[in-house]
Coordinates of C-alpha atoms in Angstrom, one line a residue:
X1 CA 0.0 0.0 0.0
X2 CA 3.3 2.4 0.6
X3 CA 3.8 2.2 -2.7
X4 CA 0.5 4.0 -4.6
X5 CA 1.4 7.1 -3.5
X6 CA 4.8 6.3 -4.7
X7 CA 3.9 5.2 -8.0
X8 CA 1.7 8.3 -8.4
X9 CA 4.9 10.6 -8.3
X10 CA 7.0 9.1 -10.2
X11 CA 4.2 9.3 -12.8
X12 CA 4.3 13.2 -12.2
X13 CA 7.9 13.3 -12.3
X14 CA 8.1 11.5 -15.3
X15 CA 5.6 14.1 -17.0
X16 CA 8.0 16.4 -15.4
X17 CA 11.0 15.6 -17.5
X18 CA 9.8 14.0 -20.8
X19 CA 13.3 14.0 -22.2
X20 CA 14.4 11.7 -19.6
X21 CA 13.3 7.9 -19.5
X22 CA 13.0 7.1 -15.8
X23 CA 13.4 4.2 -14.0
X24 CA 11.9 2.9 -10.6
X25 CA 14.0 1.2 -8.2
X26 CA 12.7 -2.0 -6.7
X27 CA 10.6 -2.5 -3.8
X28 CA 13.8 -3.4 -1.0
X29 CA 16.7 -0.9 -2.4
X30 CA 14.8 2.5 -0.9
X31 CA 12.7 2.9 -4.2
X32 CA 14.6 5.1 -5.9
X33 CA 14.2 6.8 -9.2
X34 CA 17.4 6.8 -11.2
X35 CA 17.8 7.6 -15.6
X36 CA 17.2 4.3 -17.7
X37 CA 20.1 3.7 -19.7
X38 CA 23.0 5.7 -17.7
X39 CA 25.4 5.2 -15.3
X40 CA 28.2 7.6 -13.5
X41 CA 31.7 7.5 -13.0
X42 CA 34.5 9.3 -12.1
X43 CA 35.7 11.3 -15.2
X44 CA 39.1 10.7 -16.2
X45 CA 40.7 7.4 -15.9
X46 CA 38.0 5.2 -14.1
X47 CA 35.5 6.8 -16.2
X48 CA 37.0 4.8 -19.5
X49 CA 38.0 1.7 -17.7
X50 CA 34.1 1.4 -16.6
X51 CA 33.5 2.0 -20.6
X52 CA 36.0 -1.1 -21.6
X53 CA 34.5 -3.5 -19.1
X54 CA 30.6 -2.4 -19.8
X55 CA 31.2 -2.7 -23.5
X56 CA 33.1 -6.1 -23.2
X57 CA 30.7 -7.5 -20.9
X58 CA 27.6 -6.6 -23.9
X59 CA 29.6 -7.6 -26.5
X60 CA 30.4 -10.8 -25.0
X61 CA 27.1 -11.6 -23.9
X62 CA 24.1 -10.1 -25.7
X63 CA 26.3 -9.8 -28.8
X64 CA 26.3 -6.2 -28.9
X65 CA 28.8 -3.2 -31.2
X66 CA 30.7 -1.4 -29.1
X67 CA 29.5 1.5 -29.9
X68 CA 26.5 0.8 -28.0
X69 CA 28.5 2.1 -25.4
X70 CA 29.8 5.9 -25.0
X71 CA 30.2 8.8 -23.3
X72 CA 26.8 11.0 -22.7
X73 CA 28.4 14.8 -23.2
X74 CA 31.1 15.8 -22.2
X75 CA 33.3 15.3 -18.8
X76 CA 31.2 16.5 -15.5
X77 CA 33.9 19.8 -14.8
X78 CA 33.2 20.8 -11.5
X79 CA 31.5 17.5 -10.6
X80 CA 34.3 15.4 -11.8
X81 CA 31.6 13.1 -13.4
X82 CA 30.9 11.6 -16.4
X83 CA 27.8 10.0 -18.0
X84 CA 28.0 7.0 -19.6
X85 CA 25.0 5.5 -22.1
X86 CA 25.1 1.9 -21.6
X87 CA 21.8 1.5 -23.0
X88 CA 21.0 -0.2 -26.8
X89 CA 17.5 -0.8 -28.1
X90 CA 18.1 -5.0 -28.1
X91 CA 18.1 -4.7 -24.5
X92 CA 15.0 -3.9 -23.2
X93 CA 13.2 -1.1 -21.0
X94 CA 16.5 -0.5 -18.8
X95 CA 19.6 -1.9 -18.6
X96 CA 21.9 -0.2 -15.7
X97 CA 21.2 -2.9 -13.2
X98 CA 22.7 -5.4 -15.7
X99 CA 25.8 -2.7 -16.6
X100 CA 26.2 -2.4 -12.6
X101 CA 25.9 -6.4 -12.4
X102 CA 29.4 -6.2 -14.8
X103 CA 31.3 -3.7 -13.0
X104 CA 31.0 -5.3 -9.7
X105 CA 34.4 -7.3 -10.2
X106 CA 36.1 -4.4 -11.3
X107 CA 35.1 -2.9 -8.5
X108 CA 36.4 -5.0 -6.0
X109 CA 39.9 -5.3 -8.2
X110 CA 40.3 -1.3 -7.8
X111 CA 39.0 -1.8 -4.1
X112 CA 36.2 1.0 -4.9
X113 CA 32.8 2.2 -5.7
X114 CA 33.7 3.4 -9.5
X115 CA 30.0 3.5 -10.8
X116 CA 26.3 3.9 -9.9
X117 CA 22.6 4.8 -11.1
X118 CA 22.0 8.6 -12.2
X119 CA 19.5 9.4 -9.1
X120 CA 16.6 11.5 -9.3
X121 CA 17.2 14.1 -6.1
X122 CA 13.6 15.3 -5.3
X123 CA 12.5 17.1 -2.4
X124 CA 11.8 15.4 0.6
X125 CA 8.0 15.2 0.2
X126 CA 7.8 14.4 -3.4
X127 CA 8.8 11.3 -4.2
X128 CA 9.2 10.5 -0.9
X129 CA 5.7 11.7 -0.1
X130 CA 4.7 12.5 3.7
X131 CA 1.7 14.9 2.3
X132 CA -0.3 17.4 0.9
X133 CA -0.6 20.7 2.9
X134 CA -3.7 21.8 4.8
X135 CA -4.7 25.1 4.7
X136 CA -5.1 26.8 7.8
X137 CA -7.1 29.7 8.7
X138 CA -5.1 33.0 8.8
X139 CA -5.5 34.2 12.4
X140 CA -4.3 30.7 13.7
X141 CA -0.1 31.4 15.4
X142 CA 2.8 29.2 13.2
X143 CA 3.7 26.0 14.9
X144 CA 6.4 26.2 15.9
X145 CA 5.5 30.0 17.1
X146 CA 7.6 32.7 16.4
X147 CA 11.0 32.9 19.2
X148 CA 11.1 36.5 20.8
X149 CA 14.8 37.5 19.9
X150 CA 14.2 39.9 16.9
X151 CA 16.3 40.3 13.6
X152 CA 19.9 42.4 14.0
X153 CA 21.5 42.4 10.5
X154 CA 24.4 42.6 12.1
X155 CA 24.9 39.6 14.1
X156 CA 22.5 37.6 11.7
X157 CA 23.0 34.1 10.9
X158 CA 23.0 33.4 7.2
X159 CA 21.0 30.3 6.5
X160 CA 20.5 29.2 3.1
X161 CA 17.5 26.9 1.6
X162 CA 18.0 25.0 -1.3
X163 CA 14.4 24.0 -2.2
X164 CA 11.7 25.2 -4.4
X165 CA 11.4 29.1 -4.8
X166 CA 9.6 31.6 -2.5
X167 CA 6.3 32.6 -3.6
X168 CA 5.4 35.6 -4.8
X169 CA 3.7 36.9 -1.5
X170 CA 5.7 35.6 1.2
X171 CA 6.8 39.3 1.7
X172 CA 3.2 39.6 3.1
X173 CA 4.2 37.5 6.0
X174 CA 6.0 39.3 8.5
X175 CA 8.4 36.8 9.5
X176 CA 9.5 36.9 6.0
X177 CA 9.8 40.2 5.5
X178 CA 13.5 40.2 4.8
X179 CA 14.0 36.6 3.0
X180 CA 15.6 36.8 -0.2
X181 CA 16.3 34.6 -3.0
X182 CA 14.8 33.2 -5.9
X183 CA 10.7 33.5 -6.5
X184 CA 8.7 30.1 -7.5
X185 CA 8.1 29.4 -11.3
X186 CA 4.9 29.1 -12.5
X187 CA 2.9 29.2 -8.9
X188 CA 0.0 28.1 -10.6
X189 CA -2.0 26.5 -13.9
X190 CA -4.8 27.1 -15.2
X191 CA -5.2 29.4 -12.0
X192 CA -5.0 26.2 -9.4
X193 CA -2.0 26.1 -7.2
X194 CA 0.7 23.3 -8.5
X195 CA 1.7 21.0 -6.5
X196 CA 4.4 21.5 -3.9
X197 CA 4.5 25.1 -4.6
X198 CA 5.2 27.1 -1.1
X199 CA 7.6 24.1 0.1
X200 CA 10.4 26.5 0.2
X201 CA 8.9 28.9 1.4
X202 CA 7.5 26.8 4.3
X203 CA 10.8 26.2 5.4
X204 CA 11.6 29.5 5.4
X205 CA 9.0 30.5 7.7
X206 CA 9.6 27.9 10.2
X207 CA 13.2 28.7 10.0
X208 CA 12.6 32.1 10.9
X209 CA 10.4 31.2 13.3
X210 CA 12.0 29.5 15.4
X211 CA 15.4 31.6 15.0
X212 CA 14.4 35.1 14.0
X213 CA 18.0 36.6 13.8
X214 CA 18.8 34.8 10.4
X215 CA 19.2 36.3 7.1
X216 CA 17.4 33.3 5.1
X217 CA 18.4 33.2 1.1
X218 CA 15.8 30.8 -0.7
X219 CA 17.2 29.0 -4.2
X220 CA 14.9 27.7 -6.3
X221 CA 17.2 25.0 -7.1
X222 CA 14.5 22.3 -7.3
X223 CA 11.7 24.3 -8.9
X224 CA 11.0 21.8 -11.8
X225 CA 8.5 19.3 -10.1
X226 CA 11.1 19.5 -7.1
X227 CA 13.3 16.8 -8.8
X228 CA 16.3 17.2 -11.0
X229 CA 19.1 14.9 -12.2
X230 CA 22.1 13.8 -9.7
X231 CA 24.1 14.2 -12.7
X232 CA 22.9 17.8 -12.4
X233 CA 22.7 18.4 -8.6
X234 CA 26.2 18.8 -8.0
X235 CA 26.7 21.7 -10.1
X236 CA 23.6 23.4 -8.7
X237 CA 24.6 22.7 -5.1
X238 CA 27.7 24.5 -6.1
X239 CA 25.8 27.6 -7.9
X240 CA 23.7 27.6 -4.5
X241 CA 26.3 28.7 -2.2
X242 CA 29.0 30.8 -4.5
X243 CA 26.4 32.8 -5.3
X244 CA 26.7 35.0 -2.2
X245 CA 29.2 32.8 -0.5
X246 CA 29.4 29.6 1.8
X247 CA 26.5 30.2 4.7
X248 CA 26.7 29.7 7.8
X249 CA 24.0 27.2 8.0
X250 CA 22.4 24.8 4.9
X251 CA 18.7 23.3 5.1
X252 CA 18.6 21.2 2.7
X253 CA 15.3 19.3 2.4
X254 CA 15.6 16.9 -0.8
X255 CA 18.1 13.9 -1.6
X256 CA 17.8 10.4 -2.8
X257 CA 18.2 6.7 -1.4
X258 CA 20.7 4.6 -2.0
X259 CA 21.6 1.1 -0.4
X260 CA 24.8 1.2 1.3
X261 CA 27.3 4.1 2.9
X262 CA 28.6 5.0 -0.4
X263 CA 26.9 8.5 -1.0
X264 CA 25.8 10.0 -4.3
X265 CA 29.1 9.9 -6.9
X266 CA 27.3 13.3 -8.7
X267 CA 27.6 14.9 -4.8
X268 CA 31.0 13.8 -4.4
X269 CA 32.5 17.1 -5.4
X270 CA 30.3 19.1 -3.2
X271 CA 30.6 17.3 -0.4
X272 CA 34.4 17.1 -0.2
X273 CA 34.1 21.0 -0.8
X274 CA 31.3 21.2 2.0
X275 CA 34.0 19.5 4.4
X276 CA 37.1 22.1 4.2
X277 CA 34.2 25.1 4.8
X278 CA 32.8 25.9 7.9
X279 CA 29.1 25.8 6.6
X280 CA 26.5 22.7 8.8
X281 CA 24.4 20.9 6.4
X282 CA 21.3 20.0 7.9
X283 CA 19.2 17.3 5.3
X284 CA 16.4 16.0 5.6
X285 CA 16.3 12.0 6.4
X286 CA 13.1 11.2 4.0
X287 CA 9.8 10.0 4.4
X288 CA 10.0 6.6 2.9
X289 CA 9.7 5.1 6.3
X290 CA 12.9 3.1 5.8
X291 CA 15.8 2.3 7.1
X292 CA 17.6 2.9 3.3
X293 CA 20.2 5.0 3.6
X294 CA 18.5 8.8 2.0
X295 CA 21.6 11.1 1.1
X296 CA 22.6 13.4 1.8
X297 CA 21.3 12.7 4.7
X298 CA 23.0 9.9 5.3
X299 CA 26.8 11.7 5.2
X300 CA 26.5 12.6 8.7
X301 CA 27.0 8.3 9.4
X302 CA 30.7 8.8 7.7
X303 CA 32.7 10.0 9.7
X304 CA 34.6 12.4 7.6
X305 CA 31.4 14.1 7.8
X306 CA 30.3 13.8 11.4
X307 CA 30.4 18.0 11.9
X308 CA 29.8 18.9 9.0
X309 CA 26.5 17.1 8.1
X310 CA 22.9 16.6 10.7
X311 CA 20.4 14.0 9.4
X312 CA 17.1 14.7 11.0
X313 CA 13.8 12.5 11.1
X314 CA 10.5 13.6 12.1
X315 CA 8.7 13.5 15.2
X316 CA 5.0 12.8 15.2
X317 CA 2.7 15.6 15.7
X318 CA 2.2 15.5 19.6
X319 CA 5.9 14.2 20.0
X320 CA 6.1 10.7 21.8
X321 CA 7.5 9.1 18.8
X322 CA 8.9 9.0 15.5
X323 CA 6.0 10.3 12.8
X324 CA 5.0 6.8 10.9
X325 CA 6.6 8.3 7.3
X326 CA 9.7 9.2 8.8
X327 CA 13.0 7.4 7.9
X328 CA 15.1 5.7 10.3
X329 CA 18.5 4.2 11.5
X330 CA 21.7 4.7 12.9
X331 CA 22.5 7.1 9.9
X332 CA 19.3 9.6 11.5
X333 CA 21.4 11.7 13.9
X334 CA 18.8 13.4 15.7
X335 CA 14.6 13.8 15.5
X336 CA 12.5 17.0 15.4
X337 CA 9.1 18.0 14.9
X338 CA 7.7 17.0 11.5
X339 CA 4.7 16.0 11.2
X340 CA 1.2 18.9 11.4
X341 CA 3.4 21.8 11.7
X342 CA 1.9 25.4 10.5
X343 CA 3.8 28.2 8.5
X344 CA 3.4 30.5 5.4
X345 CA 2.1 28.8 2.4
X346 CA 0.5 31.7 0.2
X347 CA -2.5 33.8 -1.1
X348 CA -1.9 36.0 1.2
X349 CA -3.3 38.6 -1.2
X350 CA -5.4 36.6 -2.9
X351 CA -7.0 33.3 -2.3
X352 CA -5.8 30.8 -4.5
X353 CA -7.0 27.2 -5.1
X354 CA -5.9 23.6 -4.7
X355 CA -6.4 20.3 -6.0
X356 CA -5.5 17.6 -4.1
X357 CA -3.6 14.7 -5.8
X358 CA -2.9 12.2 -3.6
X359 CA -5.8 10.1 -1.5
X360 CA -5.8 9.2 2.1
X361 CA -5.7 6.0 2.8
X362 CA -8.2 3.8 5.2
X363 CA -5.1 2.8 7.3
X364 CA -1.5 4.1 8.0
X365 CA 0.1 2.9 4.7
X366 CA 3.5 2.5 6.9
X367 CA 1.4 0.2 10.0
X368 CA 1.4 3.0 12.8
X369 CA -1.7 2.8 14.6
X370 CA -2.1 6.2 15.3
X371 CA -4.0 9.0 13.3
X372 CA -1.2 10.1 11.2
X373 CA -1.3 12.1 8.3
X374 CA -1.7 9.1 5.9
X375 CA -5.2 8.8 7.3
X376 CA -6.7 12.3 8.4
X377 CA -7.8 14.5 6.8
X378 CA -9.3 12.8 4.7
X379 CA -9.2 13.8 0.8
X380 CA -9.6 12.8 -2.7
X381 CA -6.3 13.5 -5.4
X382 CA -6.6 13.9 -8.8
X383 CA -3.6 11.2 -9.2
X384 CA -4.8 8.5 -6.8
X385 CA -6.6 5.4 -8.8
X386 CA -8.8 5.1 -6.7
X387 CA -10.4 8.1 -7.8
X388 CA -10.6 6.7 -11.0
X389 CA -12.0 3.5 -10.2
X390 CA -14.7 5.1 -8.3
X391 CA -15.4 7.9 -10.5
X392 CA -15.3 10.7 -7.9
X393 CA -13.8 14.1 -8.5
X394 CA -10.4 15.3 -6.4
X395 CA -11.2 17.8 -3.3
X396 CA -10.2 20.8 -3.7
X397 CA -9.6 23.4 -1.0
X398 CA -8.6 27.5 -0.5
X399 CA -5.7 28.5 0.5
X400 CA -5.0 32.1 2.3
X401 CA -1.5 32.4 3.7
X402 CA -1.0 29.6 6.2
X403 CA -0.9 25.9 6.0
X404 CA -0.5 22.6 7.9
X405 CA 2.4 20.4 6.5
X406 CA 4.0 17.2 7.7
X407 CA 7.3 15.3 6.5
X408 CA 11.1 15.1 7.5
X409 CA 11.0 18.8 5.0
X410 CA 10.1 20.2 8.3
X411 CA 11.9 18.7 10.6
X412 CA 15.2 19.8 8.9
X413 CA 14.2 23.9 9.4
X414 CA 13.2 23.0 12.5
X415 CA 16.8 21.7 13.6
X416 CA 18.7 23.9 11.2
X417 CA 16.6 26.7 13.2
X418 CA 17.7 25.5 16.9
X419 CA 21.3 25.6 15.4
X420 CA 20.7 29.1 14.3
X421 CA 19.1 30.1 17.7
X422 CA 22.2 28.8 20.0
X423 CA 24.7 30.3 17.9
X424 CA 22.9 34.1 18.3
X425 CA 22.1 33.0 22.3
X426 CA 25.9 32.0 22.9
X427 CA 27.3 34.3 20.3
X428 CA 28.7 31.2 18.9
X429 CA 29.9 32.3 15.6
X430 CA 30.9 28.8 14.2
X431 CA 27.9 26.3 13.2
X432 CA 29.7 23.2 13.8
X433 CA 30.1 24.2 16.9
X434 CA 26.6 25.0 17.8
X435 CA 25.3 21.9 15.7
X436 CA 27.8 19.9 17.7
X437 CA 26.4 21.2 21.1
X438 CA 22.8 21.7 20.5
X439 CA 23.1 17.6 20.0
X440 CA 25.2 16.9 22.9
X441 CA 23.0 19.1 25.3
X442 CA 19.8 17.1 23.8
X443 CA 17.8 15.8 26.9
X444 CA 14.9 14.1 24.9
X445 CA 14.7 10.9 23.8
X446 CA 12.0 9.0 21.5
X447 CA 12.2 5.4 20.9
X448 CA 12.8 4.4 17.3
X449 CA 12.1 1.1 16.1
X450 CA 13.5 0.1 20.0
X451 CA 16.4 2.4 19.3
X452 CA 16.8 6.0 21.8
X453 CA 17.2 8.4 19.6
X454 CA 17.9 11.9 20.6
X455 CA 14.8 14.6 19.9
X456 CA 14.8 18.6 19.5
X457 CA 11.4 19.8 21.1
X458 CA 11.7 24.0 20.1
X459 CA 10.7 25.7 23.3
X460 CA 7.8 27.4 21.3
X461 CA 6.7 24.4 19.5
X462 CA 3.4 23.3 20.6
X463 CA 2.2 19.6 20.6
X464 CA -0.8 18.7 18.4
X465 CA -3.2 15.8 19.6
X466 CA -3.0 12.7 17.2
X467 CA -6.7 12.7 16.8
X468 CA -8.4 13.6 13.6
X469 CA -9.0 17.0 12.6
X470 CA -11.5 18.0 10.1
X471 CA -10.7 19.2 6.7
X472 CA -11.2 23.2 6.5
X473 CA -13.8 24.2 4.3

């Protein structure tokens, strides 16, 4: 049943990026989404030697030219990696698991990882859904509330979010009103809000809620459908921060899964580069409620990266636990509230519409026996088949400036916010520092799949009863 919702995504990905055939990871390795007919390697050297042995290994079993196999563009620059088509129209729908399959005894010759799938990065929500937002009536507070310390340019910590854009109106919202960064494409069609449009700005308002004294930039790197190439996410991770400089603080609220504690090779770059600065990456741990490695995320288990990355899961909505979508394991650093929290959305000025296009499901489609957000409230989506099988037409609802939202998105703002907080409280002025603290001075714990597991609970964060609320009209 985890899997409709799933399915339903990548079908709106896909749509998303026509140019790019798509692939869907099986049911055990994390499910992720990867490009049919590439894989990645290291340019240079191991870049051609994972050429010779794909090509050999077709030749010499499906009886293939070797020209079936070649470089796709040029070397990956920045990067430093290369895509290679290993694809041919003999062999079927997709054929990087049997190119990967090939290049596992050269792997262990050259005692490393020289190859892997061209992820899809998506936002944290998207194909790894938690939900849809609710809208929430605009004289309702923000949950978490807004901290009383007040903005000081000069002592400001600079956070940066790399998500979708900011809407057009978030201005309107006074906890915004000196975010800056790059606005949302196409907010809506055909005059109904798109989906996930306001995630970024989300973030933003419960970063700066729960530490005001933060200059917050917003990049729209993940605008298109909130998914975009690993090949390509590199290089955009790198555009991110040079374009006003490394920031104190990243919340990063996308990634990928990927069996193993290899990392992404198309982040490889970045994160080497993320190491030697002084910027905290906080990254959100996914909402596939799995135990699969989700990187970035999942860098903070390395330890070459143990200060310079925080993986955070979600807490359920009234906090005695770990919210049913959330991902786990011993690569999840530390859990925060993630799951019915309220913050900007938009229509502020104007109302604007919204179709919802996932259904709810008749029972938690990850087992929890609570009312989570799988379950309540209950809605209709214009992608779900059961719509279609029933005939009945997707809800639609109103927003005007605020929202309800759950997944591990909001957990990581929430953290990244606490980090931001202790470094104005302590005048702490590096983020490592105050990452490294505000986890070692953590007094909560929530169980995990029998696992302690330290919790952030912000001082203005208010629980929400796990009961079920009813659907705004």
């Amino acid at each position: 049943m985890a899997l409709q919702r799933y399915r339903e995504q990548f079908d709106h990905i896909q749509r998303s990026m026509p140019e790019v055939p798509l692939a869907m990871g099986p049911d055990d390795d994390g499910h992720p989404l990867y490009e049919k007919g590439v894989v990645l390697a290291r340019s240079g050297e191991e870049a051609r030697a994972v050429e010779d042995t794909v090509r050999a290994h077709f030749t010499e079993t499906r009886g293939l030219l070797p020209d079936h196999v070649r470089r796709d563009g040029p070397d990956g620059g920045r990067t430093g990696v290369t895509r290679i088509r290993v694809g041919a129209p003999d062999l079927g729908d997709d054929v990087v698991p049997h190119a990967l399959g090939a290049l596992r005894a050269a792997e262990e010759r050259h005692g490393r990882r020289l190859v892997s799938r061209n992820h899809v990065v998506h936002i944290a929500v998207n194909a790894c859904p938690g939900d849809e937002p609710v809208p929430i009536a605009r004289s309702a507070a923000p949950n978490p509330a807004a901290a009383g310390t007040g903005h000081d340019p000069a002592t400001a910590v600079r956070v940066l979010v790399v998500d979708t854009g900011l809407v057009h109106d978030h201005h309107a919202y006074p906890l915004l009103a000196h975010t800056t960064g790059d606005t949302q494409a196409a907010e809506t069609d055909g005059g109904v809000l798109r989906q996930y449009v306001g995630h970024g700005t989300f973030i933003a308002g419960i970063l700066a809620a729960v530490a005001p004294n933060t200059d917050i930039t917003v990049r729209g790197t993940l605008n298109d459908a909130g998914a975009v190439l690993e090949s390509e996410f590199g290089a955009r991770l790198f555009e991110a921060v040079e374009g006003a400089g490394w920031p104190d603080v990243i919340s990063l609220s996308a990634g990928s899964p990927a069996p193993g504690l290899h990392g992404l090779l198309g982040l490889d770059a970045f994160m080497r580069e993320l190491r030697e600065q002084r910027t905290l990456l906080v990254a959100a741990a996914g909402n596939n409620g799995s135990d699969v490695p989700f990187w970035p995320a999942a860098y903070s288990a390395l330890p070459e990266y143990a200060d310079s990355v925080v993986s955070v899961g979600a807490l359920r909505s009234d906090g005695e636990g770990p919210a049913c979508f959330s991902n786990h394991g011993r690569w999840v650093r530390v859990f925060a509230p993630g799951e019915r929290l309220t913050s900007a959305l938009t229509g502020f000025g104007t109302p604007v519409p919204y179709l919802y296009q996932h259904s709810t499901y008749d029972d938690c489609r990850y087992g929890f026996d609570y009312s989570c957000t799988c379950q309540y409230p209950r809605h209709t989506g214009a992608l779900s088949e059961a719509r279609e099988s029933t005939g009945g037409k997707p809800d639609q609802v109103m927003f005007d400036g605020f929202a309800q939202w759950s997944g591990t998105s909001f957990a990581t703002p929430v953290a990244a916010g606490l980090v931001a907080a202790l470094m104005t409280s302590e005048r702490e002025r590096d983020p490592r520092t105050a990452g490294a603290r505000l986890l070692a001075d953590a007094t909560h714990r929530t169980d995990v799949r029998g696992a302690k597991v330290r919790a952030l609970r912000p001082p203005t964060w208010r629980p929400v009863p796990v009961t079920a609320p009813a659907l705004p009209a």
